[in-house]
mmCIF file of C-alpha atoms in Angstrom:
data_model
loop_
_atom_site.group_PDB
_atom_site.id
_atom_site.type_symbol
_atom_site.label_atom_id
_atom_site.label_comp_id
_atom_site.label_asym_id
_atom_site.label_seq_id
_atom_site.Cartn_x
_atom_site.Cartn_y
_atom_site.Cartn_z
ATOM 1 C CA UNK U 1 135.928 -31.936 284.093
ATOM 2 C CA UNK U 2 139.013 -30.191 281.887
ATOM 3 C CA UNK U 3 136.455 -27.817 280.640
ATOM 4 C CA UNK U 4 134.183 -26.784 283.757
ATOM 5 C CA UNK U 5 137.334 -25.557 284.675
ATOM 6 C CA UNK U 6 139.536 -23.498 281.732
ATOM 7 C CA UNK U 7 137.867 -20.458 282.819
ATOM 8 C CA UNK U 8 139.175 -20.356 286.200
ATOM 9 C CA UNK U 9 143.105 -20.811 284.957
ATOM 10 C CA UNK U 10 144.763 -17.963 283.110
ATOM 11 C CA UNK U 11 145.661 -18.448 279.914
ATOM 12 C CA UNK U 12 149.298 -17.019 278.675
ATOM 13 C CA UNK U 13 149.243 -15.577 275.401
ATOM 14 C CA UNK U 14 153.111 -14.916 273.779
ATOM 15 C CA UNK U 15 153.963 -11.395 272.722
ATOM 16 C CA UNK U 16 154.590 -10.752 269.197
ATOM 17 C CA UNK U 17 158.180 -9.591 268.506
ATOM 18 C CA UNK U 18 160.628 -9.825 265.511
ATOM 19 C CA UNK U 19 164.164 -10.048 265.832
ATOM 20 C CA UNK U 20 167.078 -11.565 263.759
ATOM 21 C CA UNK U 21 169.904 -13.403 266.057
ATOM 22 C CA UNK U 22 173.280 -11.286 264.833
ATOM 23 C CA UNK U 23 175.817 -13.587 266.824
ATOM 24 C CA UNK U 24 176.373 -16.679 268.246
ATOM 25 C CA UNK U 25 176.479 -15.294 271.425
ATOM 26 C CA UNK U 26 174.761 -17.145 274.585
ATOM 27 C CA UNK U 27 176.355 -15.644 277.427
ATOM 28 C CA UNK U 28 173.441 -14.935 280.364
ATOM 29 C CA UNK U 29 172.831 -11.335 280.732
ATOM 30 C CA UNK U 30 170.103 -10.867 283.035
ATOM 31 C CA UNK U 31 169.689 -7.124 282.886
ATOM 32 C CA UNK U 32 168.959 -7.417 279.529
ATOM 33 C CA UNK U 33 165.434 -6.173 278.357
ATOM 34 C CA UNK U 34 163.004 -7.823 276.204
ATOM 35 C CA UNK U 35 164.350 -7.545 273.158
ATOM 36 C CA UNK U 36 167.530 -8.773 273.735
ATOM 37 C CA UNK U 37 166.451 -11.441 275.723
ATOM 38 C CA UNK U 38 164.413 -12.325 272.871
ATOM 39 C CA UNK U 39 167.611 -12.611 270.383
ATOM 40 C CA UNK U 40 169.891 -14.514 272.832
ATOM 41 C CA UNK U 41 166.993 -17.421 273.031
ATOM 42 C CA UNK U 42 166.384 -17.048 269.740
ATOM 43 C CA UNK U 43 170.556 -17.497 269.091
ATOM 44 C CA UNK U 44 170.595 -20.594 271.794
ATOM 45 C CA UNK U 45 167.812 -22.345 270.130
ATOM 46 C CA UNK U 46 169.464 -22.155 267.017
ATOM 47 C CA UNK U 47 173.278 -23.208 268.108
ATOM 48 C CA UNK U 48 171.855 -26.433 270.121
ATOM 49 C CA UNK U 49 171.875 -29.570 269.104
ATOM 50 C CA UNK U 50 167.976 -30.011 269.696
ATOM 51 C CA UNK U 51 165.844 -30.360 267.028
ATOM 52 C CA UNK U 52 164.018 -27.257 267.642
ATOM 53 C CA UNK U 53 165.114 -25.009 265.400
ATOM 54 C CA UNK U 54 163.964 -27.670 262.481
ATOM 55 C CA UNK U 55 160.218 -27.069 263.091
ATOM 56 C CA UNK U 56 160.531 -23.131 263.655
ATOM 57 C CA UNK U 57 160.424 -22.851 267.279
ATOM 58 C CA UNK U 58 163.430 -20.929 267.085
ATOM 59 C CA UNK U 59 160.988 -18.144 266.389
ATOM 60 C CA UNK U 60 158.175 -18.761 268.844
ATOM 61 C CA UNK U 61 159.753 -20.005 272.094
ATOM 62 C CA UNK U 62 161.672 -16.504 272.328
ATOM 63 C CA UNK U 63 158.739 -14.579 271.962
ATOM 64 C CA UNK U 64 157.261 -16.823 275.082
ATOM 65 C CA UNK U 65 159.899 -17.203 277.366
ATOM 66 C CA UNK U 66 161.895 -14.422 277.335
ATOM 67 C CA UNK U 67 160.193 -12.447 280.291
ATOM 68 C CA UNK U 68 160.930 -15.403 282.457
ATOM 69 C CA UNK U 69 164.999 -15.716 281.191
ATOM 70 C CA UNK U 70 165.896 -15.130 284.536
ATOM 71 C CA UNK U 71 163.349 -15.923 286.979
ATOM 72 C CA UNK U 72 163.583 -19.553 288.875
ATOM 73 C CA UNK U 73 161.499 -21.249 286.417
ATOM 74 C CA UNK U 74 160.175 -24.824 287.279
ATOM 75 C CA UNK U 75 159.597 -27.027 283.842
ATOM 76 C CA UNK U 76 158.368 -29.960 282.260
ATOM 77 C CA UNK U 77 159.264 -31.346 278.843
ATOM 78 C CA UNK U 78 157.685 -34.777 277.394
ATOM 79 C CA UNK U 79 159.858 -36.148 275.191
ATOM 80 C CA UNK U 80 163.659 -36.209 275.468
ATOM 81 C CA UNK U 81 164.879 -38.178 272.924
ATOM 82 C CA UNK U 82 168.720 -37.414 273.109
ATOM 83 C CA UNK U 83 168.357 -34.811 275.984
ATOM 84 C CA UNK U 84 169.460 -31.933 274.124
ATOM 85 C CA UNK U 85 166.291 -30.236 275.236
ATOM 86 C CA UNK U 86 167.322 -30.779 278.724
ATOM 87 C CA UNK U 87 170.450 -28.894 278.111
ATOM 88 C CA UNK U 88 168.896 -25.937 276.150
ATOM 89 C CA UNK U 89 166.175 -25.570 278.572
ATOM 90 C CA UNK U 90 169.504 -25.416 281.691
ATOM 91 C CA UNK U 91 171.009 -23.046 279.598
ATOM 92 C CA UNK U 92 168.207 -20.664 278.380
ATOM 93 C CA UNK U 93 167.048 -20.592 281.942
ATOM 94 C CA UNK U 94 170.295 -20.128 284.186
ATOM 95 C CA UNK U 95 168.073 -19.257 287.207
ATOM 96 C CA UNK U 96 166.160 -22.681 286.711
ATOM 97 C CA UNK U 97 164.544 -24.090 290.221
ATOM 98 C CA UNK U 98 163.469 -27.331 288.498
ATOM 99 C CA UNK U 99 163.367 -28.744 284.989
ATOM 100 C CA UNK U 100 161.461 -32.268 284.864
ATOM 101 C CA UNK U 101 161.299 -34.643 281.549
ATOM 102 C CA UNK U 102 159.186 -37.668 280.501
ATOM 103 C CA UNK U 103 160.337 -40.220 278.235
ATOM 104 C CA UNK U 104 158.946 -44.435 277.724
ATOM 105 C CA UNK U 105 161.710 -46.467 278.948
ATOM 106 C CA UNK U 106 163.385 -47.604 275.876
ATOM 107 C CA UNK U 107 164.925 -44.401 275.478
ATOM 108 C CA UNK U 108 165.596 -43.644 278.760
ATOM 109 C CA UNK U 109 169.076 -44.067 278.533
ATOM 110 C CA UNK U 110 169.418 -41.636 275.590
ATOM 111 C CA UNK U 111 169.559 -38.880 277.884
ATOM 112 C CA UNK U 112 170.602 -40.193 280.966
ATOM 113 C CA UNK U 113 174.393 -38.575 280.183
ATOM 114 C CA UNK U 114 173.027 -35.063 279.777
ATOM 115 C CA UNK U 115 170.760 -35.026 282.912
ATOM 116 C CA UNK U 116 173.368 -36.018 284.734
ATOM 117 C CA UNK U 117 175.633 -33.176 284.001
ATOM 118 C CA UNK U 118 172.463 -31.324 285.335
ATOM 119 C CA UNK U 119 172.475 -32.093 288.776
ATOM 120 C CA UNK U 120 170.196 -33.342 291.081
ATOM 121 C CA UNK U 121 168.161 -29.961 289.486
ATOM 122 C CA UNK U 122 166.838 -32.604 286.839
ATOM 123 C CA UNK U 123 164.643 -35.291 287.403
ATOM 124 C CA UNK U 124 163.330 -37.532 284.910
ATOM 125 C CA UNK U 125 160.452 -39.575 284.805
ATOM 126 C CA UNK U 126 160.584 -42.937 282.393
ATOM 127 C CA UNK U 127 156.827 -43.737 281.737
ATOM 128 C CA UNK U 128 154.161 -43.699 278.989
ATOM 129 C CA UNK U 129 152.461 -40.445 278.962
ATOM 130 C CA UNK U 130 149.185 -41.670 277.707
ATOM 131 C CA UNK U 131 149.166 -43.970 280.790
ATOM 132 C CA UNK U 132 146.918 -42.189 283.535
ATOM 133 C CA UNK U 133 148.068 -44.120 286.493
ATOM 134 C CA UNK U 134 151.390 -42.777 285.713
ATOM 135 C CA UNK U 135 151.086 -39.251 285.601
ATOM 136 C CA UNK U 136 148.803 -39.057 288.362
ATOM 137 C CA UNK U 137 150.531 -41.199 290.935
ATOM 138 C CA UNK U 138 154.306 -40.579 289.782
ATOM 139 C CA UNK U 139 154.371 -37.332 287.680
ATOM 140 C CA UNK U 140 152.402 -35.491 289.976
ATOM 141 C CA UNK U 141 153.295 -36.707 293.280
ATOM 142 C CA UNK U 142 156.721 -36.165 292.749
ATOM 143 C CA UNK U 143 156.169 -32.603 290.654
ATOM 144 C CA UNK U 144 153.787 -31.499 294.065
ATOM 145 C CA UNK U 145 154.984 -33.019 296.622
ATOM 146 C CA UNK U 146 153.557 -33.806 299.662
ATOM 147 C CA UNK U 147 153.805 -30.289 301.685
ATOM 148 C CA UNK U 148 151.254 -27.884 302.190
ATOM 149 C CA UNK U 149 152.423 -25.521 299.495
ATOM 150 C CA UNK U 150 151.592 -27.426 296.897
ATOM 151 C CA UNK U 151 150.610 -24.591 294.567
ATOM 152 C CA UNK U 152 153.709 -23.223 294.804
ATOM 153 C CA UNK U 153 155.571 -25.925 293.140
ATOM 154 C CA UNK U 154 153.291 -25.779 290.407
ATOM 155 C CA UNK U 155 154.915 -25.528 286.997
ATOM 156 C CA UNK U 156 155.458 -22.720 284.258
ATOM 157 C CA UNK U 157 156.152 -24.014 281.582
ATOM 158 C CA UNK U 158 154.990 -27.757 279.715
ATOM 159 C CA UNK U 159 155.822 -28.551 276.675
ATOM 160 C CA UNK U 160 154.043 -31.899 275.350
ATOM 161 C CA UNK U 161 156.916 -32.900 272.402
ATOM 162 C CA UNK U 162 156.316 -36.687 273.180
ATOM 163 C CA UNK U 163 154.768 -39.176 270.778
ATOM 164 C CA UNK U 164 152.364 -36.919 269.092
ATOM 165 C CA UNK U 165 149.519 -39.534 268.834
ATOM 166 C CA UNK U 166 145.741 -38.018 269.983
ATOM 167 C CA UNK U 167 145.623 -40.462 272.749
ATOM 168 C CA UNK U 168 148.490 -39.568 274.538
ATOM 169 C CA UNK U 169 148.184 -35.754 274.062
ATOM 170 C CA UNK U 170 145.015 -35.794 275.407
ATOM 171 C CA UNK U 171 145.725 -37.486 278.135
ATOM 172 C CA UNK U 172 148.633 -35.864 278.840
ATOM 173 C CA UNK U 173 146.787 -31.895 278.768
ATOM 174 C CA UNK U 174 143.569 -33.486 281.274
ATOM 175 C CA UNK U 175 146.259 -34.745 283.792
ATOM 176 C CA UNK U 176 148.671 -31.961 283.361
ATOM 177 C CA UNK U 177 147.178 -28.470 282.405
ATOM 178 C CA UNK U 178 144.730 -28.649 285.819
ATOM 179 C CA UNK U 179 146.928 -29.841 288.006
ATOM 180 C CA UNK U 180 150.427 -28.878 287.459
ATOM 181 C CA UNK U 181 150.334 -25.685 285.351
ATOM 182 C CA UNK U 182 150.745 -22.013 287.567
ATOM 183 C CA UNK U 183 148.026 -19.698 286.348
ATOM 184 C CA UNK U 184 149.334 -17.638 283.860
ATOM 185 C CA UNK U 185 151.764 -20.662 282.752
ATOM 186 C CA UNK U 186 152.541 -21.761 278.758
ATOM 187 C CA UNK U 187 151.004 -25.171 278.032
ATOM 188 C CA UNK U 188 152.413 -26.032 274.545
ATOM 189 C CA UNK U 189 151.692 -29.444 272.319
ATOM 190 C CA UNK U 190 154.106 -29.754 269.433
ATOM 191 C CA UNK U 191 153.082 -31.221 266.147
ATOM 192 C CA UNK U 192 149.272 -30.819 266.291
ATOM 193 C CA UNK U 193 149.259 -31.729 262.712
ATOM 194 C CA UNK U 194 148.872 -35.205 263.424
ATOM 195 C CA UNK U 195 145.495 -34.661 264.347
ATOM 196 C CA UNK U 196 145.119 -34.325 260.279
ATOM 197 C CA UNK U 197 146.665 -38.054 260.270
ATOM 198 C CA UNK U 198 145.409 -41.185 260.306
ATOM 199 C CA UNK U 199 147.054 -44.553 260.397
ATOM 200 C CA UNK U 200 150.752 -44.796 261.814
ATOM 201 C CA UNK U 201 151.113 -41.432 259.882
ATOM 202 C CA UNK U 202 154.464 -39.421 259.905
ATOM 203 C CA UNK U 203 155.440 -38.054 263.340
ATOM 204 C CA UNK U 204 153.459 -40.749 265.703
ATOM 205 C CA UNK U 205 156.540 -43.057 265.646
ATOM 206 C CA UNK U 206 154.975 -46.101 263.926
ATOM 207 C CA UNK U 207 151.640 -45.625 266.429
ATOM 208 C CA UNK U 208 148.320 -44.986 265.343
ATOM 209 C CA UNK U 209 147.940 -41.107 265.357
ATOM 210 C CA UNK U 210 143.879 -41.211 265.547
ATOM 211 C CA UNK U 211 143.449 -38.066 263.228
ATOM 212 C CA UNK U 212 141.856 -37.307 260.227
ATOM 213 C CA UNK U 213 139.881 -34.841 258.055
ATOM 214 C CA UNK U 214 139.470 -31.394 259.567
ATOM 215 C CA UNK U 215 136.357 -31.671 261.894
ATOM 216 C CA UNK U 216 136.770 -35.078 263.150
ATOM 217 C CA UNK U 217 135.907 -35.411 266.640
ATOM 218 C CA UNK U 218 138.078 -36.376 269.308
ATOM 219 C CA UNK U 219 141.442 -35.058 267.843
ATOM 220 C CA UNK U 220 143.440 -32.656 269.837
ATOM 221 C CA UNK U 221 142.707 -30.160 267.557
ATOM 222 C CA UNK U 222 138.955 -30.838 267.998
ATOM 223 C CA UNK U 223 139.523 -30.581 271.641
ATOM 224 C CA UNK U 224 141.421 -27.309 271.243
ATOM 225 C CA UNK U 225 138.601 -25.719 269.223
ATOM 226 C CA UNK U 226 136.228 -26.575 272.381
ATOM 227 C CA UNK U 227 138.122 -24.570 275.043
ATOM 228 C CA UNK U 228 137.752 -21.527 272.159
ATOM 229 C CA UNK U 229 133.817 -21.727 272.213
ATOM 230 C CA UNK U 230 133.915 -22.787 275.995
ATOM 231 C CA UNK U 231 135.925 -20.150 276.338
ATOM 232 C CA UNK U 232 133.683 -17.299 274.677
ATOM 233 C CA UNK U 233 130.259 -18.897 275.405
ATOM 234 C CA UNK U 234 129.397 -15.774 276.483
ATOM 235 C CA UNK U 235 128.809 -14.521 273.286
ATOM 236 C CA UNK U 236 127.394 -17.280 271.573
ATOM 237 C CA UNK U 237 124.903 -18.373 274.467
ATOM 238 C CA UNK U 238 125.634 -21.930 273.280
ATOM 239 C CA UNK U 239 126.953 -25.060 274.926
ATOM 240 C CA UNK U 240 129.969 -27.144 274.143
#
């Protein structure tokens, strides 16, 4: 069980740090401290042609990835669309071991271009990430592998910016967060508004987002609130 568990993996909390990007500047300059690291990320967020920077994570992702700039971080990403993720990702980390994406099929071919340019560094996975079988038997097989260091090829960093429906983000943390995520990692799901939407609302691409009024149980957002009071049972004594 997800929960029986949360207690035993270490949970990464981002370090608070404001900075304003002066230049366009995204040379890699790995002796850089904190700060600066912080303003380059923040400036090659901003200058690619992702859609990040339209939803603010220009100012977030900085804060939580600029310690690891330069180590040989291993990745995940749901949700390519174009691939311009896949490039900013390459270029934010130069000292990337591994960055791995999940898309459905239909847009496989989107992205295909940019991955390519990648190298065999890039792999990308074309599947439905609400589909169990899938990320068990291909997403983590492959992310693993087969050898007896295992842990080691664990990832540190996912970032769940697929379809945005409760169903497949869900599914997507159970079979992911466990399994594949380095203690200490950053787990991130974009959009949790849609677990304020119901219907085929804006942002679930025509899908049924399964959300509704605050409080309604079985949204992501309901889910999130568990692992709090799982989390710090201690001092309420009660069970979630």
């Amino acid at each position: 069980d997800v929960r029986d568990n949360l207690l035993e993996s270490q949970l990464h909390s981002g370090l608070s740090l404001e900075s304003d990007v002066t230049r366009p500047d995204l040379e890699v300059f790995c002796d850089k401290d904190y700060a600066a690291a912080t303003v380059d990320l923040r400036a090659a967020i901003r200058h690619s042609e992702s859609d990040k920077k339209l939803h603010g994570f220009d100012d977030v992702y900085p804060k939580l990835f600029a310690g690891m700039r330069c180590a040989g971080v291993r990745m995940l990403e749901i949700g390519l669309k174009n691939g311009f993720s896949l490039e900013l990702w390459s270029r934010s980390f130069p000292n990337f071991d591994h960055i791995y994406g999940v898309d459905k099929g239909e847009t496989h071919s989107a992205h295909l271009s940019v991955s390519e340019t990648l190298g065999d560094k890039v792999t990308i996975f074309s599947g439905d990430q609400a589909d169990q079988h899938f990320l068990e038997t291909v997403v983590q097989r492959e992310v693993l592998g087969t050898s007896a260091d295992s842990g080691g090829r664990k990832l540190d960093i996912i970032i769940d910016d697929g379809g945005h429906t409760v169903i497949q983000q869900l599914t997507s943390f159970v079979h992911m967060f466990i399994p594949l995520l380095k203690g200490g990692g950053v787990y991130i799901i974009e959009d949790l508004q849609t677990s304020y939407y119901s219907g085929t609302g804006f942002g679930c691409y025509g899908q049924e987002c399964g959300g509704g009024v605050p409080g309604k149980e079985g949204t992501a957002i309901d889910f999130i609130k568990d692992i709090v009071d799982f989390m710090n049972a201690d001092y309420h004594g009660g069970k979630v």
